[in-house]
Amino acid sequence: MLEGDRITRIAVIGAGSWGTALANLLAEKGLEVDLWVREEEVFRQILDERVNGVFLPGVRLSEGLRPVISFEEALRDKQVAVLAIPSHVFREVLVGIKPFVRSNIVMVIATKGIENHTLMVMSEVAREILDERCRETLACLSGPSFAREVAQHYPTAVTVACPHMGHAKELQELFSRDFFRVYAGDDMIGTQLGGALKNVIAIAAGASDGLKFGENARAALITRGLAEMTRLGVAMGSNPHTFAGLAGLGDLVLTCTGDQSRNRSVGFKIATGMDLQEVTRSMRMVAEGVKTAQSAYELSLKMGVAMPITEEVYRILYEGRDPRDAVKQLMLRDLKAEREF
């Protein structure tokens, strides 16, 4: 991937909580890290105060992390670019960075989502826009990782996936810290689907919690949610074992149970009486599962894969179905053998 060169120069595109946490993790290793920032307010805070008070408040950022406001400056002479931007602007941002992407730069996708309308995962979008520039140097990073806990050096494990295991191992070394353990894999599609679909299931788990349905219901949603995530992944050529790992089950459990989960919070608030517009207006940071629910539902229809939990989340968000009615629909489906997906 980098022909034996030591990786020292990195761009991180996106200064939300996750992009900032990853940029800081790398800068603390003594690497040269430029963080592209969209918001002037965030740029000034990082430059003058060494904090991102908007998206990652209370965390002191490394002096080695340099905020920049232009794509050209962020990507100049860089060996690796980490893409940590919301999925709904992923295409727009890639179009913006395309003129400044070196032919041999390694692109690490840290965005979790499925694009509306095209139904592409982010690596497919990147390949379409960047053409041959990045076909051999694309990778993705995913797993159960709340940004704040990473920034606070809490023990965390994730996976980095790349079509070539040798390349994945290079990136494994790049991101690993004594509190941040990175596993390597080669299932790009499965890793990205796990990171995207778990957000939809987390909305269902949040709604269940908001309705006070208890822990049995949450466990059922996580288990059967994993089943439908795996079904879709296998239909798209993924390794089913990917969904039993960090990018699948690991991220699913965290997002369905953690109090920091924005997607779980969306479901909880809807179940307690707020409508979707009220919920999204109340959140500064993006809950990826809201847009992914539409893409995932349409993708399930396209692939002919049954995803009943995803379907009900879609109907709650976009058709106004009452969450209690959605639960009834799920509980009264035709009875099946458990391994009959």
XYZ file of C-alpha atoms in Angstrom:
341
model
C 0.000 0.000 0.000
C 2.743 2.435 0.997
C 5.638 0.240 -0.169
C 7.284 0.062 3.217
C 7.199 3.807 3.920
C 6.435 4.741 7.501
C 3.104 6.565 7.754
C 3.645 9.979 9.327
C 1.393 12.429 7.438
C -2.371 12.080 7.845
C -5.468 14.073 6.974
C -8.739 13.615 8.823
C -11.729 14.975 6.915
C -14.523 15.890 9.326
C -14.302 17.430 12.790
C -17.377 15.920 14.386
C -16.919 13.930 17.570
C -15.561 10.824 15.800
C -13.266 12.651 13.394
C -11.869 14.747 16.218
C -11.306 11.705 18.446
C -9.494 9.818 15.658
C -7.385 12.841 14.719
C -6.403 13.315 18.348
C -5.567 9.623 18.779
C -3.173 9.811 15.817
C -1.672 13.169 16.780
C -0.912 11.847 20.266
C 1.304 9.243 18.573
C 3.510 12.053 17.289
C 2.149 11.943 13.751
C 1.521 14.992 11.574
C -2.284 15.310 11.520
C -4.340 17.949 9.722
C -8.049 18.008 10.621
C -10.385 19.536 8.054
C -13.040 21.580 9.848
C -16.193 22.891 8.209
C -17.446 25.194 10.983
C -15.548 28.438 11.647
C -16.531 28.233 15.326
C -14.942 24.799 15.701
C -11.847 25.847 13.735
C -11.215 28.807 16.068
C -11.805 26.722 19.198
C -9.308 24.051 18.179
C -6.728 26.577 16.988
C -6.959 28.940 19.957
C -8.107 26.768 22.867
C -7.180 23.174 21.841
C -10.767 21.976 22.349
C -13.738 21.108 20.149
C -16.408 22.471 22.420
C -19.184 21.881 19.894
C -18.752 18.184 19.156
C -16.325 16.828 21.777
C -16.470 19.179 24.771
C -14.194 18.734 27.756
C -11.383 16.973 25.880
C -7.988 18.656 25.582
C -6.603 18.115 22.086
C -3.014 17.338 21.191
C -0.759 20.193 20.124
C 0.145 18.034 17.116
C -3.395 18.279 15.728
C -3.678 21.148 13.249
C -7.132 22.396 12.158
C -7.455 23.518 8.541
C -10.367 24.882 6.536
C -9.425 23.938 2.970
C -9.333 20.511 1.364
C -6.149 21.399 -0.494
C -4.297 22.222 2.706
C -5.647 19.189 4.524
C -4.586 16.737 1.816
C -1.272 18.261 0.723
C 1.494 15.609 0.804
C -0.576 13.265 2.954
C -0.130 9.495 2.907
C -3.453 8.637 4.555
C -6.831 10.381 4.596
C -9.442 9.377 7.178
C -12.998 10.201 6.091
C -15.208 10.885 9.119
C -18.128 12.820 7.688
C -21.889 12.154 7.825
C -23.049 9.725 5.162
C -25.570 12.160 3.656
C -22.757 14.592 2.685
C -20.157 11.914 1.900
C -20.591 12.211 -1.868
C -20.521 16.003 -1.797
C -17.321 16.056 0.244
C -15.618 13.489 -1.978
C -16.405 15.576 -5.028
C -14.789 18.499 -3.195
C -11.606 16.647 -2.267
C -11.180 14.840 -5.595
C -8.866 17.449 -7.195
C -6.469 17.153 -4.249
C -6.363 13.362 -3.841
C -2.944 11.907 -4.661
C -3.014 8.730 -6.723
C -1.393 6.639 -3.978
C -3.102 8.060 -0.898
C -4.772 5.557 1.423
C -8.425 6.389 2.094
C -9.824 5.080 5.388
C -13.599 5.367 5.628
C -14.845 5.960 9.164
C -18.359 6.944 8.061
C -21.243 4.578 8.862
C -24.186 4.686 6.502
C -25.857 3.639 3.253
C -26.441 6.391 0.717
C -30.063 7.266 0.011
C -31.318 6.573 -3.518
C -28.158 4.833 -4.815
C -28.198 2.355 -1.882
C -24.398 2.271 -1.939
C -22.125 1.795 1.046
C -19.472 4.481 1.355
C -16.654 2.560 -0.352
C -18.876 2.117 -3.410
C -19.529 5.862 -3.469
C -15.790 6.526 -3.181
C -14.987 4.162 -6.034
C -17.567 5.839 -8.239
C -16.272 9.347 -7.588
C -12.536 8.810 -7.273
C -12.326 6.197 -10.031
C -9.017 4.366 -10.280
C -7.269 6.711 -7.855
C -8.324 4.694 -4.836
C -9.453 1.249 -5.979
C -6.467 -0.456 -4.376
C -6.105 1.855 -1.375
C -9.570 1.957 0.172
C -10.192 0.700 3.692
C -12.811 1.147 6.402
C -12.679 1.452 10.181
C -15.638 0.339 12.288
C -16.643 -1.194 15.598
C -18.091 -0.307 19.015
C -16.475 3.038 19.728
C -18.155 6.030 21.324
C -15.933 8.973 20.409
C -15.829 10.415 23.911
C -14.586 7.168 25.429
C -11.847 6.906 22.807
C -10.825 10.505 23.509
C -10.710 9.689 27.223
C -8.467 6.679 26.558
C -11.022 4.116 27.717
C -10.227 0.603 26.427
C -11.779 0.146 22.986
C -11.548 -2.480 20.230
C -12.400 -1.897 16.556
C -11.689 -3.478 13.193
C -10.071 -2.114 10.043
C -10.998 -3.841 6.802
C -9.281 -3.727 3.439
C -9.465 -6.085 0.449
C -5.799 -6.986 1.005
C -4.941 -8.267 4.490
C -1.400 -6.985 4.191
C -2.701 -3.459 3.726
C -5.152 -3.904 6.582
C -2.269 -4.872 8.865
C -0.412 -1.667 7.979
C -3.440 0.347 9.041
C -3.850 -1.835 12.116
C -0.395 -0.702 13.210
C -1.167 2.926 12.401
C -4.278 3.211 14.577
C -3.330 0.900 17.462
C -2.673 2.389 20.895
C -2.387 0.846 24.343
C -6.079 1.693 24.888
C -7.237 1.276 21.276
C -6.944 -2.286 19.974
C -7.398 -2.743 16.231
C -8.194 -6.033 14.520
C -7.624 -6.556 10.789
C -10.073 -7.975 8.263
C -10.760 -8.154 4.550
C -14.578 -7.943 4.387
C -15.152 -4.329 3.365
C -18.840 -4.682 2.516
C -19.751 -6.649 5.640
C -17.828 -4.288 7.902
C -19.608 -1.271 6.445
C -23.042 -2.899 6.494
C -22.611 -3.811 10.148
C -21.726 -0.232 11.045
C -24.669 1.163 9.102
C -27.449 -1.296 9.922
C -26.832 -1.409 13.665
C -27.953 2.222 13.832
C -31.378 1.260 12.508
C -31.764 -1.529 15.058
C -30.670 0.908 17.783
C -33.621 3.157 16.932
C -35.889 0.154 17.511
C -34.147 -0.608 20.809
C -34.551 2.984 21.913
C -38.247 2.925 21.073
C -38.645 -0.274 23.079
C -36.926 1.350 26.050
C -39.060 4.467 25.654
C -42.177 2.301 25.827
C -40.757 0.642 28.972
C -40.943 -2.818 27.424
C -38.049 -4.060 29.500
C -34.806 -5.896 28.894
C -36.303 -9.051 27.363
C -37.581 -6.982 24.456
C -34.241 -5.249 23.990
C -32.408 -8.587 23.936
C -34.848 -9.912 21.336
C -34.355 -6.845 19.142
C -30.567 -7.141 19.308
C -30.627 -10.854 18.482
C -33.155 -10.725 15.688
C -31.650 -7.475 14.441
C -28.327 -9.251 14.089
C -30.088 -11.998 12.124
C -31.446 -9.569 9.549
C -28.170 -7.661 9.320
C -26.420 -10.952 8.574
C -29.054 -11.967 6.030
C -28.552 -8.810 4.014
C -24.795 -9.025 4.293
C -24.676 -12.596 3.010
C -26.982 -11.666 0.114
C -24.468 -8.955 -0.815
C -21.483 -11.272 -0.678
C -20.240 -10.644 2.864
C -18.758 -13.214 5.203
C -21.400 -14.082 7.833
C -18.669 -14.255 10.491
C -18.113 -10.509 10.077
C -21.464 -9.895 11.756
C -20.441 -11.914 14.813
C -17.454 -9.606 15.277
C -16.763 -6.058 16.382
C -18.259 -4.379 13.309
C -21.464 -6.385 13.686
C -22.490 -7.700 17.087
C -20.050 -5.508 18.991
C -21.262 -2.241 17.514
C -24.876 -3.414 17.642
C -24.770 -4.123 21.384
C -23.090 -0.810 22.167
C -25.456 1.278 20.080
C -28.584 -0.484 21.335
C -27.674 -0.208 25.014
C -25.364 2.778 25.514
C -26.691 6.040 26.904
C -24.388 7.970 24.518
C -26.067 6.402 21.473
C -27.721 9.096 19.352
C -29.694 6.511 17.395
C -31.074 4.854 20.522
C -31.998 8.348 21.726
C -33.995 8.986 18.529
C -36.099 5.875 19.088
C -36.569 6.661 22.768
C -37.777 10.208 22.087
C -40.185 9.126 19.348
C -41.664 6.475 21.623
C -42.257 9.083 24.312
C -44.225 11.368 22.011
C -41.856 13.526 19.936
C -42.123 13.466 16.158
C -39.096 12.930 13.944
C -38.685 16.591 12.999
C -38.692 17.624 16.656
C -36.110 14.980 17.461
C -33.727 15.897 14.651
C -34.037 19.621 15.405
C -33.022 18.924 19.000
C -29.750 17.205 17.984
C -26.609 19.054 16.833
C -24.877 15.814 15.838
C -26.205 13.434 13.194
C -28.039 10.214 14.069
C -27.063 8.170 11.013
C -29.817 5.592 11.530
C -32.552 8.033 10.515
C -31.413 8.271 6.905
C -30.019 4.739 6.839
C -33.435 3.321 7.772
C -34.787 4.442 4.411
C -31.783 3.117 2.476
C -31.728 -0.171 4.363
C -35.436 -0.781 3.827
C -35.143 -0.070 0.097
C -32.022 -2.228 -0.121
C -33.836 -5.121 1.544
C -36.567 -4.887 -1.098
C -34.016 -4.699 -3.888
C -32.139 -7.762 -2.594
C -35.293 -9.707 -1.699
C -34.209 -10.072 1.938
C -36.686 -10.039 4.822
C -35.757 -7.363 7.369
C -38.864 -6.932 9.510
C -37.318 -4.790 12.262
C -35.763 -2.453 9.713
C -39.107 -2.255 7.904
C -40.949 -1.264 11.076
C -38.353 1.381 11.927
C -38.792 2.782 8.421
C -42.577 2.880 8.859
C -42.269 4.600 12.254
C -39.906 7.265 10.913
C -41.371 7.890 7.466
C -44.993 6.753 7.589
C -45.886 7.768 11.134
C -46.622 4.282 12.425
C -47.168 4.146 16.174
C -44.273 2.258 17.814
C -46.771 0.105 19.739
C -48.383 -0.969 16.475
C -44.932 -1.733 15.072
C -44.269 -4.056 18.008
C -47.562 -5.842 17.371
C -46.633 -6.315 13.724
C -43.334 -7.903 14.731
C -44.801 -10.143 17.424
C -47.655 -11.404 15.237
C -45.581 -12.360 12.204
C -45.874 -15.958 11.004
C -44.108 -18.306 13.399
C -40.764 -19.656 12.155
C -37.875 -21.867 13.148
C -35.203 -19.681 14.722
C -32.580 -20.542 12.118
C -35.101 -19.925 9.338
C -34.033 -16.379 8.669
